[in-house]
Amino acid sequence: DLENLLLPMLKLLYHVSEEKTHQTYMLLIIVLALSQDEAFNKCIHALTMPAVPWFTERSLSNVSLGGLLVLVLVRTVQFNLSKMRDVYLHTNCLAALANMSAHFHNLHPYAAQRVLSLLDLLAKKYGRLVKATQQLSARQAQAGSVADARALQAQMSELASDAVIYADFLRIVLEIINSTLTNCLQHNPHLVYTL
């Protein structure tokens, strides 16, 4: 029974904190492995949850188990962006979403909104990193000493590597949206409307 297997895992992921990183990794690895199965992806979107009392961000009713999984994974990515900044955690969450994206079926309106808000958040972060890199580059050109230039170069290098990581995350989220629209456009009117 997928509901009895997945709901406790999603509840634990929903209440993720910085102290439980090993538990979070294990849960995400399980979700990632399950998300590779086509039958799993079809079944989770067929099961509808009448209510999810532990989901406190917003009152959810009649959300599919798949939609709930999307919401929890997006929330985990957003929590990680603000608190832990763990690339491995981002990669696993986004990989699971990418695996499932071709099978999204009747995504809940809130799930569609959260996917696009994640795209927006990543795009803004990427834009800030690129702008900061450009500003440091301009300051480096005007640096008075070699030591100042080297310090600015080190900062630029760090920002540039972060920008590459965020560009990859952006690409994955765009692929998720593209895969959903390409494979199941007619089954996701809320995503189309949100776009």
mmCIF file of C-alpha atoms in Angstrom:
data_model
loop_
_atom_site.group_PDB
_atom_site.id
_atom_site.type_symbol
_atom_site.label_atom_id
_atom_site.label_comp_id
_atom_site.label_asym_id
_atom_site.label_seq_id
_atom_site.Cartn_x
_atom_site.Cartn_y
_atom_site.Cartn_z
ATOM 1 C CA ASP A 1 0.000 0.000 0.000
ATOM 2 C CA LEU A 2 1.762 3.108 -1.275
ATOM 3 C CA GLU A 3 -0.146 5.445 0.989
ATOM 4 C CA ASN A 4 1.033 3.669 4.151
ATOM 5 C CA LEU A 5 4.597 3.523 2.840
ATOM 6 C CA LEU A 6 4.935 7.044 1.504
ATOM 7 C CA LEU A 7 2.949 9.221 3.916
ATOM 8 C CA PRO A 8 5.209 8.641 6.970
ATOM 9 C CA MET A 9 8.269 9.294 4.811
ATOM 10 C CA LEU A 10 6.775 12.502 3.444
ATOM 11 C CA LYS A 11 5.835 13.643 6.930
ATOM 12 C CA LEU A 12 9.439 13.152 8.073
ATOM 13 C CA LEU A 13 10.763 15.018 5.028
ATOM 14 C CA TYR A 14 8.247 17.798 5.610
ATOM 15 C CA HIS A 15 9.592 18.299 9.121
ATOM 16 C CA VAL A 16 13.216 18.241 7.950
ATOM 17 C CA SER A 17 15.715 20.082 10.079
ATOM 18 C CA GLU A 18 19.437 20.686 10.048
ATOM 19 C CA GLU A 19 20.037 18.070 12.747
ATOM 20 C CA LYS A 20 18.520 15.148 10.829
ATOM 21 C CA THR A 21 20.598 15.229 7.663
ATOM 22 C CA HIS A 22 21.411 11.491 7.612
ATOM 23 C CA GLN A 23 17.741 10.601 7.977
ATOM 24 C CA THR A 24 16.870 13.094 5.247
ATOM 25 C CA TYR A 25 19.458 11.583 2.890
ATOM 26 C CA MET A 26 18.100 8.081 3.453
ATOM 27 C CA LEU A 27 14.516 9.190 2.825
ATOM 28 C CA LEU A 28 15.521 11.031 -0.333
ATOM 29 C CA ILE A 29 17.450 8.033 -1.648
ATOM 30 C CA ILE A 30 14.360 5.863 -1.135
ATOM 31 C CA VAL A 31 12.137 8.432 -2.875
ATOM 32 C CA LEU A 32 14.669 8.751 -5.700
ATOM 33 C CA ALA A 33 14.756 4.976 -6.184
ATOM 34 C CA LEU A 34 10.946 4.746 -6.153
ATOM 35 C CA SER A 35 10.606 7.658 -8.579
ATOM 36 C CA GLN A 36 12.455 5.675 -11.237
ATOM 37 C CA ASP A 37 9.570 3.192 -11.451
ATOM 38 C CA GLU A 38 6.877 4.083 -13.997
ATOM 39 C CA ALA A 39 4.164 2.106 -12.154
ATOM 40 C CA PHE A 40 4.983 3.943 -8.915
ATOM 41 C CA ASN A 41 4.684 7.303 -10.673
ATOM 42 C CA LYS A 42 1.306 6.403 -12.163
ATOM 43 C CA CYS A 43 -0.065 5.021 -8.886
ATOM 44 C CA ILE A 44 0.886 7.995 -6.722
ATOM 45 C CA HIS A 45 -1.049 10.350 -8.982
ATOM 46 C CA ALA A 46 -4.106 8.090 -8.893
ATOM 47 C CA LEU A 47 -4.298 8.049 -5.066
ATOM 48 C CA THR A 48 -6.110 11.070 -3.660
ATOM 49 C CA MET A 49 -5.648 12.258 -0.098
ATOM 50 C CA PRO A 50 -8.813 13.829 1.345
ATOM 51 C CA ALA A 51 -6.740 15.862 3.828
ATOM 52 C CA VAL A 52 -3.155 16.122 5.054
ATOM 53 C CA PRO A 53 -3.262 17.413 8.651
ATOM 54 C CA TRP A 54 0.529 17.630 9.120
ATOM 55 C CA PHE A 55 0.950 19.846 6.040
ATOM 56 C CA THR A 56 0.625 23.229 7.737
ATOM 57 C CA GLU A 57 1.742 25.631 4.986
ATOM 58 C CA ARG A 58 -1.700 25.559 3.500
ATOM 59 C CA SER A 59 -4.859 23.564 3.925
ATOM 60 C CA LEU A 60 -4.804 20.813 1.315
ATOM 61 C CA SER A 61 -7.793 18.775 0.299
ATOM 62 C CA ASN A 62 -8.112 16.240 -2.471
ATOM 63 C CA VAL A 63 -4.448 16.354 -3.343
ATOM 64 C CA SER A 64 -2.939 13.312 -5.018
ATOM 65 C CA LEU A 65 -0.137 11.474 -3.270
ATOM 66 C CA GLY A 66 2.043 12.500 -6.224
ATOM 67 C CA GLY A 67 1.102 16.147 -5.795
ATOM 68 C CA LEU A 68 1.925 15.906 -2.101
ATOM 69 C CA LEU A 69 5.292 14.357 -2.947
ATOM 70 C CA VAL A 70 5.989 17.240 -5.346
ATOM 71 C CA LEU A 71 5.095 19.757 -2.625
ATOM 72 C CA VAL A 72 7.311 18.110 -0.023
ATOM 73 C CA LEU A 73 10.282 17.807 -2.390
ATOM 74 C CA VAL A 74 9.995 21.448 -3.494
ATOM 75 C CA ARG A 75 9.704 22.520 0.147
ATOM 76 C CA THR A 76 12.798 20.477 1.004
ATOM 77 C CA VAL A 77 14.759 22.192 -1.770
ATOM 78 C CA GLN A 78 13.606 25.621 -0.618
ATOM 79 C CA PHE A 79 14.465 24.843 3.022
ATOM 80 C CA ASN A 80 17.868 23.625 1.907
ATOM 81 C CA LEU A 81 18.456 26.793 -0.139
ATOM 82 C CA SER A 82 17.854 28.973 2.880
ATOM 83 C CA LYS A 83 19.445 26.916 5.661
ATOM 84 C CA MET A 84 21.827 24.102 4.734
ATOM 85 C CA ARG A 85 22.895 24.786 1.130
ATOM 86 C CA ASP A 86 23.665 21.129 0.532
ATOM 87 C CA VAL A 87 24.183 20.427 -3.190
ATOM 88 C CA TYR A 88 23.672 16.668 -2.723
ATOM 89 C CA LEU A 89 20.248 17.248 -1.160
ATOM 90 C CA HIS A 90 19.232 19.590 -4.002
ATOM 91 C CA THR A 91 20.398 17.117 -6.590
ATOM 92 C CA ASN A 92 18.440 14.201 -5.117
ATOM 93 C CA CYS A 93 15.231 16.200 -4.715
ATOM 94 C CA LEU A 94 15.423 17.609 -8.226
ATOM 95 C CA ALA A 95 16.346 14.214 -9.688
ATOM 96 C CA ALA A 96 13.280 12.624 -8.073
ATOM 97 C CA LEU A 97 11.090 15.431 -9.443
ATOM 98 C CA ALA A 98 12.654 14.989 -12.879
ATOM 99 C CA ASN A 99 11.983 11.239 -12.779
ATOM 100 C CA MET A 100 8.339 11.843 -11.908
ATOM 101 C CA SER A 101 7.731 14.830 -14.207
ATOM 102 C CA ALA A 102 6.742 12.812 -17.283
ATOM 103 C CA HIS A 103 3.983 11.210 -15.190
ATOM 104 C CA PHE A 104 2.539 14.245 -13.385
ATOM 105 C CA HIS A 105 -1.204 13.911 -13.590
ATOM 106 C CA ASN A 106 -3.639 16.577 -12.440
ATOM 107 C CA LEU A 107 -1.145 18.407 -10.214
ATOM 108 C CA HIS A 108 -2.810 20.289 -7.393
ATOM 109 C CA PRO A 109 -2.883 24.070 -8.062
ATOM 110 C CA TYR A 110 -0.639 24.684 -5.033
ATOM 111 C CA ALA A 111 1.897 22.111 -6.271
ATOM 112 C CA ALA A 112 2.009 23.826 -9.669
ATOM 113 C CA GLN A 113 2.522 27.202 -7.962
ATOM 114 C CA ARG A 114 5.336 25.843 -5.789
ATOM 115 C CA VAL A 115 7.200 24.343 -8.770
ATOM 116 C CA LEU A 116 7.106 27.700 -10.544
ATOM 117 C CA SER A 117 8.028 29.589 -7.380
ATOM 118 C CA LEU A 118 11.077 27.320 -7.099
ATOM 119 C CA LEU A 119 12.010 28.238 -10.670
ATOM 120 C CA ASP A 120 11.613 31.919 -9.810
ATOM 121 C CA LEU A 121 13.667 31.587 -6.624
ATOM 122 C CA LEU A 122 16.512 29.805 -8.423
ATOM 123 C CA ALA A 123 16.470 32.328 -11.288
ATOM 124 C CA LYS A 124 16.707 35.252 -8.860
ATOM 125 C CA LYS A 125 19.532 33.618 -6.926
ATOM 126 C CA TYR A 126 21.391 32.872 -10.165
ATOM 127 C CA GLY A 127 20.897 36.470 -11.343
ATOM 128 C CA ARG A 128 22.267 37.841 -8.072
ATOM 129 C CA LEU A 129 25.324 35.574 -8.298
ATOM 130 C CA VAL A 130 26.053 36.624 -11.883
ATOM 131 C CA LYS A 131 25.641 40.308 -11.000
ATOM 132 C CA ALA A 132 27.913 39.980 -7.957
ATOM 133 C CA THR A 133 30.542 38.226 -10.092
ATOM 134 C CA GLN A 134 30.414 41.027 -12.655
ATOM 135 C CA GLN A 135 30.746 43.673 -9.934
ATOM 136 C CA LEU A 136 33.755 41.906 -8.435
ATOM 137 C CA SER A 137 35.298 41.650 -11.888
ATOM 138 C CA ALA A 138 34.964 45.425 -12.313
ATOM 139 C CA ARG A 139 36.469 45.998 -8.858
ATOM 140 C CA GLN A 140 39.331 43.628 -9.675
ATOM 141 C CA ALA A 141 40.195 45.668 -12.759
ATOM 142 C CA GLN A 142 40.505 48.735 -10.526
ATOM 143 C CA ALA A 143 42.364 46.992 -7.687
ATOM 144 C CA GLY A 144 45.379 48.941 -6.505
ATOM 145 C CA SER A 145 47.512 46.058 -5.297
ATOM 146 C CA VAL A 146 48.216 42.490 -6.311
ATOM 147 C CA ALA A 147 46.946 41.241 -2.925
ATOM 148 C CA ASP A 148 43.600 43.018 -3.426
ATOM 149 C CA ALA A 149 43.315 41.607 -6.931
ATOM 150 C CA ARG A 150 43.993 38.069 -5.673
ATOM 151 C CA ALA A 151 41.423 38.394 -2.880
ATOM 152 C CA LEU A 152 38.833 39.611 -5.367
ATOM 153 C CA GLN A 153 39.768 36.778 -7.753
ATOM 154 C CA ALA A 154 39.177 34.226 -4.977
ATOM 155 C CA GLN A 155 35.749 35.730 -4.236
ATOM 156 C CA MET A 156 34.910 35.774 -7.949
ATOM 157 C CA SER A 157 35.921 32.150 -8.312
ATOM 158 C CA GLU A 158 33.645 31.110 -5.437
ATOM 159 C CA LEU A 159 30.712 33.121 -6.791
ATOM 160 C CA ALA A 160 31.262 31.762 -10.297
ATOM 161 C CA SER A 161 31.219 28.155 -9.054
ATOM 162 C CA ASP A 162 28.000 28.870 -7.124
ATOM 163 C CA ALA A 163 26.519 30.408 -10.282
ATOM 164 C CA VAL A 164 27.345 27.244 -12.237
ATOM 165 C CA ILE A 165 25.600 25.121 -9.588
ATOM 166 C CA TYR A 166 22.493 27.331 -9.656
ATOM 167 C CA ALA A 167 22.499 27.297 -13.458
ATOM 168 C CA ASP A 168 22.404 23.484 -13.291
ATOM 169 C CA PHE A 169 19.517 23.586 -10.801
ATOM 170 C CA LEU A 170 17.658 26.032 -13.047
ATOM 171 C CA ARG A 171 18.220 23.769 -16.042
ATOM 172 C CA ILE A 172 16.818 20.777 -14.142
ATOM 173 C CA VAL A 173 13.692 22.671 -13.048
ATOM 174 C CA LEU A 174 13.159 23.857 -16.629
ATOM 175 C CA GLU A 175 13.545 20.250 -17.799
ATOM 176 C CA ILE A 176 10.957 19.164 -15.217
ATOM 177 C CA ILE A 177 8.469 21.717 -16.522
ATOM 178 C CA ASN A 178 9.279 20.866 -20.148
ATOM 179 C CA SER A 179 8.896 17.133 -19.512
ATOM 180 C CA THR A 180 5.533 17.683 -17.857
ATOM 181 C CA LEU A 181 4.256 19.886 -20.657
ATOM 182 C CA THR A 182 5.594 17.575 -23.363
ATOM 183 C CA ASN A 183 4.312 14.304 -21.912
ATOM 184 C CA CYS A 184 1.145 15.216 -20.022
ATOM 185 C CA LEU A 185 0.015 18.698 -20.993
ATOM 186 C CA GLN A 186 -3.666 17.729 -21.189
ATOM 187 C CA HIS A 187 -3.572 16.252 -17.659
ATOM 188 C CA ASN A 188 -2.108 19.345 -15.957
ATOM 189 C CA PRO A 189 -4.367 22.342 -16.501
ATOM 190 C CA HIS A 190 -3.281 23.917 -13.189
ATOM 191 C CA LEU A 191 0.362 23.949 -14.278
ATOM 192 C CA VAL A 192 -0.577 25.503 -17.627
ATOM 193 C CA TYR A 193 -2.707 28.104 -15.874
ATOM 194 C CA THR A 194 0.077 28.888 -13.383
ATOM 195 C CA LEU A 195 2.552 29.361 -16.223
#
